[in-house]
Amino acid sequence: MSIERPASPRAAATIDRTRASIARVYDCALGGKDNFEVDREVVEKLKTVAPEIEQFTVDHRQFLIRVTRFIAGQTGIRQFLDLGSGLPTAENTHQAAQRIAPDARVVYVDNDPSVVAHGRALLEENELTRFSPADLTQPEEVLADPIVRELIDFSQPLALLQLGTLHHYVGERSPADIMQTYVDALPSGSYVALSHFYDPQDENSELARRMEEIFVHSPLGSGVFRTRDEILGMLPGLELVEPGFSLLVDWWPDGPRMQDLLPAQKCLAGAVGRKP
């Protein structure tokens, strides 16, 4: 028996083909086809300072998959709140989680108009997965959203994924405050995964700042590279899972490293933490 999904007036947003979209730029860098010329221009500009930008984006996706498999396979958690789902790719959160735990429930949150239609179509036949067009930078809105509450039980531990999102946030409220609100709402035993553009404050800082310059002054208009302390400030009171804060490629890789890291790969970092 199918479950009726609640409708949302927020889903009727219009796609603006003259402005770059975070989701479409990532789709382009991942080799997807759901993007426009303005999005491809951002990727081409990034290639002038970081020719390996596609790998930069792939690392984000692979980190998401490894984190999801870890949580689904080893923690007993069966509910995931994925903030900033992006466009469909070869392996999405619900696919990675449900391959290990078929009863895993997943709610995606993304208000990018380019994502909404794709998200609803992708999940049409998956009754353990929902899509909410709420604004992930407004945690109070997300936490109270009926679509989120339909599938996520906040009295039980859950996994909150904030991957590749807050470096694109532009607003007065600090990313640390946004994350504090989310963490405060989670029950004990929950996990939080965060990935972010990273300024390593070493010989690769110059590259980080050059990429930031491209992001901020492109049609996308955002892309801040933050330091270790700034990123860790977004994981308040959490016990970090080994190896703690690390480059994304160093967080439990799938096998031994056979090649040297590309410079841009040293400008992506994150962590997974458990709420005591």
mmCIF file of C-alpha atoms in Angstrom:
data_model
loop_
_atom_site.group_PDB
_atom_site.id
_atom_site.type_symbol
_atom_site.label_atom_id
_atom_site.label_comp_id
_atom_site.label_asym_id
_atom_site.label_seq_id
_atom_site.Cartn_x
_atom_site.Cartn_y
_atom_site.Cartn_z
ATOM 1 C CA MET A 1 0.000 0.000 0.000
ATOM 2 C CA SER A 2 1.450 3.359 -1.005
ATOM 3 C CA ILE A 3 1.875 6.196 1.453
ATOM 4 C CA GLU A 4 0.517 9.570 0.382
ATOM 5 C CA ARG A 5 3.229 12.190 0.420
ATOM 6 C CA PRO A 6 2.309 15.644 1.697
ATOM 7 C CA ALA A 7 2.334 18.340 -0.933
ATOM 8 C CA SER A 8 4.371 21.484 -0.448
ATOM 9 C CA PRO A 9 3.784 24.891 -2.079
ATOM 10 C CA ARG A 10 7.511 25.569 -1.814
ATOM 11 C CA ALA A 11 8.182 23.036 -4.565
ATOM 12 C CA ALA A 12 6.807 25.325 -7.290
ATOM 13 C CA ALA A 13 9.977 27.428 -7.626
ATOM 14 C CA THR A 14 11.205 28.416 -11.098
ATOM 15 C CA ILE A 15 14.596 27.402 -12.480
ATOM 16 C CA ASP A 16 16.702 30.430 -13.477
ATOM 17 C CA ARG A 17 18.954 29.420 -16.368
ATOM 18 C CA THR A 18 20.923 32.680 -16.166
ATOM 19 C CA ARG A 19 22.316 32.009 -12.677
ATOM 20 C CA ALA A 20 24.648 29.218 -11.673
ATOM 21 C CA SER A 21 23.270 26.615 -9.264
ATOM 22 C CA ILE A 22 25.369 24.848 -6.645
ATOM 23 C CA ALA A 23 23.690 21.534 -7.454
ATOM 24 C CA ARG A 24 24.172 21.950 -11.212
ATOM 25 C CA VAL A 25 27.816 23.027 -10.888
ATOM 26 C CA TYR A 26 28.520 19.880 -8.844
ATOM 27 C CA ASP A 27 26.572 17.821 -11.381
ATOM 28 C CA CYS A 28 28.725 19.230 -14.171
ATOM 29 C CA ALA A 29 31.957 18.507 -12.276
ATOM 30 C CA LEU A 30 30.749 14.938 -11.696
ATOM 31 C CA GLY A 31 30.155 14.485 -15.426
ATOM 32 C CA GLY A 32 26.378 14.800 -15.269
ATOM 33 C CA LYS A 33 24.046 16.288 -17.858
ATOM 34 C CA ASP A 34 21.625 18.261 -15.677
ATOM 35 C CA ASN A 35 23.402 21.611 -16.021
ATOM 36 C CA PHE A 36 23.454 24.745 -18.156
ATOM 37 C CA GLU A 37 26.141 26.832 -19.834
ATOM 38 C CA VAL A 38 26.381 29.197 -16.851
ATOM 39 C CA ASP A 39 27.182 26.215 -14.606
ATOM 40 C CA ARG A 40 29.790 24.858 -17.005
ATOM 41 C CA GLU A 41 31.462 28.285 -17.080
ATOM 42 C CA VAL A 42 32.063 28.075 -13.313
ATOM 43 C CA VAL A 43 33.698 24.651 -13.669
ATOM 44 C CA GLU A 44 35.893 25.845 -16.545
ATOM 45 C CA LYS A 45 37.062 28.863 -14.515
ATOM 46 C CA LEU A 46 37.886 26.586 -11.577
ATOM 47 C CA LYS A 47 39.959 24.403 -13.892
ATOM 48 C CA THR A 48 42.251 27.351 -14.588
ATOM 49 C CA VAL A 49 43.492 27.227 -10.977
ATOM 50 C CA ALA A 50 42.697 23.579 -10.133
ATOM 51 C CA PRO A 51 42.656 21.355 -13.238
ATOM 52 C CA GLU A 52 41.715 18.413 -10.998
ATOM 53 C CA ILE A 53 38.408 20.007 -9.934
ATOM 54 C CA GLU A 54 36.450 16.934 -11.052
ATOM 55 C CA GLN A 55 38.378 14.784 -8.556
ATOM 56 C CA PHE A 56 37.745 17.479 -5.947
ATOM 57 C CA THR A 57 34.029 16.911 -6.460
ATOM 58 C CA VAL A 58 34.273 13.120 -6.654
ATOM 59 C CA ASP A 59 36.001 13.117 -3.243
ATOM 60 C CA HIS A 60 32.929 14.753 -1.733
ATOM 61 C CA ARG A 61 30.634 12.108 -3.167
ATOM 62 C CA GLN A 62 32.871 9.223 -2.129
ATOM 63 C CA PHE A 63 33.077 10.601 1.419
ATOM 64 C CA LEU A 64 29.267 10.670 1.562
ATOM 65 C CA ILE A 65 29.093 7.035 0.467
ATOM 66 C CA ARG A 66 31.729 5.834 2.963
ATOM 67 C CA VAL A 67 30.111 7.727 5.832
ATOM 68 C CA THR A 68 26.656 6.399 4.979
ATOM 69 C CA ARG A 69 27.902 2.821 4.772
ATOM 70 C CA PHE A 70 29.708 3.188 8.100
ATOM 71 C CA ILE A 71 26.647 4.537 9.890
ATOM 72 C CA ALA A 72 24.224 2.047 8.331
ATOM 73 C CA GLY A 73 26.553 -0.890 8.851
ATOM 74 C CA GLN A 74 28.078 -0.275 12.278
ATOM 75 C CA THR A 75 25.976 2.050 14.434
ATOM 76 C CA GLY A 76 22.496 0.528 14.241
ATOM 77 C CA ILE A 77 21.053 3.851 13.090
ATOM 78 C CA ARG A 78 18.226 3.518 10.591
ATOM 79 C CA GLN A 79 17.257 7.139 9.875
ATOM 80 C CA PHE A 80 19.195 9.727 7.882
ATOM 81 C CA LEU A 81 18.572 13.443 7.417
ATOM 82 C CA ASP A 82 20.589 14.554 4.383
ATOM 83 C CA LEU A 83 20.876 18.348 4.183
ATOM 84 C CA GLY A 84 21.604 19.485 0.642
ATOM 85 C CA SER A 85 20.930 16.411 -1.454
ATOM 86 C CA GLY A 86 22.006 17.847 -4.791
ATOM 87 C CA LEU A 87 21.073 16.254 -8.094
ATOM 88 C CA PRO A 88 20.777 12.472 -8.472
ATOM 89 C CA THR A 89 24.062 10.658 -9.037
ATOM 90 C CA ALA A 90 25.139 7.037 -9.409
ATOM 91 C CA GLU A 91 25.054 6.445 -5.646
ATOM 92 C CA ASN A 92 22.760 8.475 -3.427
ATOM 93 C CA THR A 93 22.386 8.364 0.348
ATOM 94 C CA HIS A 94 19.259 6.202 0.353
ATOM 95 C CA GLN A 95 20.836 3.736 -2.064
ATOM 96 C CA ALA A 96 24.039 3.422 -0.032
ATOM 97 C CA ALA A 97 22.109 3.089 3.253
ATOM 98 C CA GLN A 98 19.370 0.749 2.058
ATOM 99 C CA ARG A 99 21.823 -1.550 0.326
ATOM 100 C CA ILE A 100 23.160 -2.341 3.805
ATOM 101 C CA ALA A 101 20.003 -1.764 5.840
ATOM 102 C CA PRO A 102 16.849 -2.141 3.694
ATOM 103 C CA ASP A 103 14.738 -0.596 6.467
ATOM 104 C CA ALA A 104 16.785 2.632 6.554
ATOM 105 C CA ARG A 105 14.698 5.808 6.247
ATOM 106 C CA VAL A 106 16.111 8.854 4.457
ATOM 107 C CA VAL A 107 14.855 12.426 4.136
ATOM 108 C CA TYR A 108 16.608 14.732 1.698
ATOM 109 C CA VAL A 109 16.410 18.505 2.207
ATOM 110 C CA ASP A 110 17.203 20.891 -0.650
ATOM 111 C CA ASN A 111 15.418 24.018 -1.867
ATOM 112 C CA ASP A 112 17.358 24.416 -5.119
ATOM 113 C CA PRO A 113 14.631 24.490 -7.821
ATOM 114 C CA SER A 114 16.872 22.387 -10.076
ATOM 115 C CA VAL A 115 16.873 19.633 -7.468
ATOM 116 C CA VAL A 116 13.217 19.574 -6.422
ATOM 117 C CA ALA A 117 11.731 17.962 -9.567
ATOM 118 C CA HIS A 118 14.587 15.468 -9.876
ATOM 119 C CA GLY A 119 14.349 14.590 -6.197
ATOM 120 C CA ARG A 120 10.633 13.890 -6.266
ATOM 121 C CA ALA A 121 10.913 11.781 -9.430
ATOM 122 C CA LEU A 122 13.841 9.788 -8.034
ATOM 123 C CA LEU A 123 11.991 8.935 -4.836
ATOM 124 C CA GLU A 124 8.531 8.349 -6.268
ATOM 125 C CA GLU A 125 8.675 4.588 -5.765
ATOM 126 C CA ASN A 126 10.724 4.496 -2.569
ATOM 127 C CA GLU A 127 8.420 4.571 0.432
ATOM 128 C CA LEU A 128 11.231 4.838 2.969
ATOM 129 C CA THR A 129 12.593 8.015 1.404
ATOM 130 C CA ARG A 130 11.234 11.571 1.312
ATOM 131 C CA PHE A 131 12.255 14.903 -0.193
ATOM 132 C CA SER A 132 11.700 18.230 1.564
ATOM 133 C CA PRO A 133 12.195 21.585 -0.212
ATOM 134 C CA ALA A 134 13.022 23.345 3.063
ATOM 135 C CA ASP A 135 15.996 25.705 3.483
ATOM 136 C CA LEU A 136 18.843 23.810 5.187
ATOM 137 C CA THR A 137 20.293 27.087 6.504
ATOM 138 C CA GLN A 138 17.088 27.579 8.530
ATOM 139 C CA PRO A 139 17.292 24.673 10.996
ATOM 140 C CA GLU A 140 14.107 25.634 12.809
ATOM 141 C CA GLU A 141 12.225 25.343 9.500
ATOM 142 C CA VAL A 142 13.789 21.986 8.684
ATOM 143 C CA LEU A 143 13.254 20.504 12.129
ATOM 144 C CA ALA A 144 9.578 21.464 12.129
ATOM 145 C CA ASP A 145 8.897 20.422 8.540
ATOM 146 C CA PRO A 146 6.007 17.905 8.287
ATOM 147 C CA ILE A 147 7.823 15.956 5.568
ATOM 148 C CA VAL A 148 10.873 15.582 7.798
ATOM 149 C CA ARG A 149 8.765 14.691 10.829
ATOM 150 C CA GLU A 150 6.798 12.112 8.849
ATOM 151 C CA LEU A 151 9.821 9.843 8.525
ATOM 152 C CA ILE A 152 12.367 11.010 11.140
ATOM 153 C CA ASP A 153 11.737 10.171 14.797
ATOM 154 C CA PHE A 154 13.698 12.678 16.867
ATOM 155 C CA SER A 155 13.293 10.568 19.996
ATOM 156 C CA GLN A 156 15.633 7.993 18.449
ATOM 157 C CA PRO A 157 19.267 8.397 17.263
ATOM 158 C CA LEU A 158 19.668 9.546 13.679
ATOM 159 C CA ALA A 159 22.388 10.545 11.244
ATOM 160 C CA LEU A 160 22.533 14.169 10.135
ATOM 161 C CA LEU A 161 24.580 14.776 6.981
ATOM 162 C CA GLN A 162 25.782 18.309 6.249
ATOM 163 C CA LEU A 163 28.111 17.598 3.347
ATOM 164 C CA GLY A 164 29.437 20.163 0.910
ATOM 165 C CA THR A 165 26.856 22.763 1.895
ATOM 166 C CA LEU A 166 27.864 25.365 4.473
ATOM 167 C CA HIS A 167 30.844 26.663 2.508
ATOM 168 C CA HIS A 168 28.205 28.018 0.089
ATOM 169 C CA TYR A 169 26.140 29.663 2.815
ATOM 170 C CA VAL A 170 25.962 33.459 2.638
ATOM 171 C CA GLY A 171 24.103 35.124 5.490
ATOM 172 C CA GLU A 172 24.375 36.908 8.813
ATOM 173 C CA ARG A 173 23.852 33.832 10.948
ATOM 174 C CA SER A 174 27.092 31.935 11.486
ATOM 175 C CA PRO A 175 27.492 28.352 10.225
ATOM 176 C CA ALA A 176 28.470 27.366 13.771
ATOM 177 C CA ASP A 177 25.157 28.698 15.098
ATOM 178 C CA ILE A 178 23.214 26.862 12.395
ATOM 179 C CA MET A 179 24.924 23.610 13.325
ATOM 180 C CA GLN A 180 24.458 24.218 17.053
ATOM 181 C CA THR A 181 20.700 24.333 16.505
ATOM 182 C CA TYR A 182 20.754 21.066 14.584
ATOM 183 C CA VAL A 183 22.977 19.308 17.127
ATOM 184 C CA ASP A 184 20.837 20.507 20.037
ATOM 185 C CA ALA A 185 17.808 18.838 18.415
ATOM 186 C CA LEU A 186 19.482 15.440 18.073
ATOM 187 C CA PRO A 187 19.049 12.726 20.707
ATOM 188 C CA SER A 188 22.049 11.102 22.360
ATOM 189 C CA GLY A 189 23.710 8.504 20.157
ATOM 190 C CA SER A 190 23.122 10.432 16.945
ATOM 191 C CA TYR A 191 25.879 11.010 14.391
ATOM 192 C CA VAL A 192 26.748 14.142 12.441
ATOM 193 C CA ALA A 193 28.866 14.168 9.292
ATOM 194 C CA LEU A 194 30.298 17.420 7.936
ATOM 195 C CA SER A 195 32.479 18.191 4.932
ATOM 196 C CA HIS A 196 33.762 21.610 3.928
ATOM 197 C CA PHE A 197 36.161 23.523 1.679
ATOM 198 C CA TYR A 198 39.401 23.665 3.675
ATOM 199 C CA ASP A 199 42.230 26.155 4.050
ATOM 200 C CA PRO A 200 45.052 23.937 5.367
ATOM 201 C CA GLN A 201 47.142 26.969 6.364
ATOM 202 C CA ASP A 202 50.247 25.552 4.713
ATOM 203 C CA GLU A 203 51.739 25.602 1.218
ATOM 204 C CA ASN A 204 48.270 24.783 -0.179
ATOM 205 C CA SER A 205 46.589 27.844 1.334
ATOM 206 C CA GLU A 206 47.324 29.851 -1.790
ATOM 207 C CA LEU A 207 45.422 27.324 -3.919
ATOM 208 C CA ALA A 208 42.506 27.374 -1.457
ATOM 209 C CA ARG A 209 42.293 31.157 -1.688
ATOM 210 C CA ARG A 210 42.539 31.135 -5.483
ATOM 211 C CA MET A 211 39.685 28.632 -5.694
ATOM 212 C CA GLU A 212 37.703 30.714 -3.219
ATOM 213 C CA GLU A 213 38.234 33.769 -5.411
ATOM 214 C CA ILE A 214 36.837 31.899 -8.420
ATOM 215 C CA PHE A 215 33.834 30.581 -6.477
ATOM 216 C CA VAL A 216 32.927 33.900 -4.873
ATOM 217 C CA HIS A 217 33.337 35.996 -8.016
ATOM 218 C CA SER A 218 31.682 33.503 -10.374
ATOM 219 C CA PRO A 219 27.934 33.430 -11.148
ATOM 220 C CA LEU A 220 27.718 30.998 -8.212
ATOM 221 C CA GLY A 221 28.724 33.761 -5.805
ATOM 222 C CA SER A 222 29.825 31.583 -2.879
ATOM 223 C CA GLY A 223 32.471 29.122 -1.743
ATOM 224 C CA VAL A 224 34.395 29.892 1.443
ATOM 225 C CA PHE A 225 37.493 27.912 2.452
ATOM 226 C CA ARG A 226 37.687 27.718 6.246
ATOM 227 C CA THR A 227 40.393 26.610 8.671
ATOM 228 C CA ARG A 228 40.450 23.502 10.849
ATOM 229 C CA ASP A 229 39.278 25.398 13.933
ATOM 230 C CA GLU A 230 36.464 27.096 12.018
ATOM 231 C CA ILE A 231 35.209 23.780 10.651
ATOM 232 C CA LEU A 232 35.460 22.004 14.006
ATOM 233 C CA GLY A 233 33.406 24.849 15.474
ATOM 234 C CA MET A 234 30.494 23.462 13.454
ATOM 235 C CA LEU A 235 30.593 20.167 15.381
ATOM 236 C CA PRO A 236 29.871 21.401 18.916
ATOM 237 C CA GLY A 237 30.126 18.908 21.758
ATOM 238 C CA LEU A 238 30.527 15.868 19.519
ATOM 239 C CA GLU A 239 32.902 12.941 20.018
ATOM 240 C CA LEU A 240 34.770 12.580 16.748
ATOM 241 C CA VAL A 241 35.000 9.139 15.163
ATOM 242 C CA GLU A 242 38.536 8.088 14.269
ATOM 243 C CA PRO A 243 40.489 9.446 12.447
ATOM 244 C CA GLY A 244 38.819 12.649 13.660
ATOM 245 C CA PHE A 245 39.178 15.779 11.565
ATOM 246 C CA SER A 246 40.903 14.817 8.310
ATOM 247 C CA LEU A 247 41.117 15.330 4.589
ATOM 248 C CA LEU A 248 38.098 13.664 3.022
ATOM 249 C CA VAL A 249 40.279 11.195 1.127
ATOM 250 C CA ASP A 250 41.879 10.125 4.422
ATOM 251 C CA TRP A 251 38.608 9.298 6.192
ATOM 252 C CA TRP A 252 38.584 5.485 6.016
ATOM 253 C CA PRO A 253 39.539 5.171 2.330
ATOM 254 C CA ASP A 254 38.486 2.069 0.430
ATOM 255 C CA GLY A 255 42.045 0.854 -0.020
ATOM 256 C CA PRO A 256 45.722 1.790 0.162
ATOM 257 C CA ARG A 257 46.807 4.967 -1.582
ATOM 258 C CA MET A 258 48.771 4.162 -4.729
ATOM 259 C CA GLN A 259 49.140 7.733 -6.030
ATOM 260 C CA ASP A 260 50.075 11.074 -4.543
ATOM 261 C CA LEU A 261 47.225 13.397 -3.652
ATOM 262 C CA LEU A 262 46.391 16.155 -6.100
ATOM 263 C CA PRO A 263 46.760 19.671 -4.624
ATOM 264 C CA ALA A 264 43.017 20.380 -4.599
ATOM 265 C CA GLN A 265 42.362 17.162 -2.669
ATOM 266 C CA LYS A 266 44.248 18.739 0.235
ATOM 267 C CA CYS A 267 41.649 21.502 0.357
ATOM 268 C CA LEU A 268 38.673 19.327 1.329
ATOM 269 C CA ALA A 269 38.203 18.197 4.904
ATOM 270 C CA GLY A 270 35.607 17.003 7.337
ATOM 271 C CA ALA A 271 34.717 14.731 10.221
ATOM 272 C CA VAL A 272 32.062 12.489 11.699
ATOM 273 C CA GLY A 273 31.001 12.965 15.291
ATOM 274 C CA ARG A 274 28.727 11.209 17.781
ATOM 275 C CA LYS A 275 26.534 13.094 20.225
ATOM 276 C CA PRO A 276 27.180 11.747 23.749
#
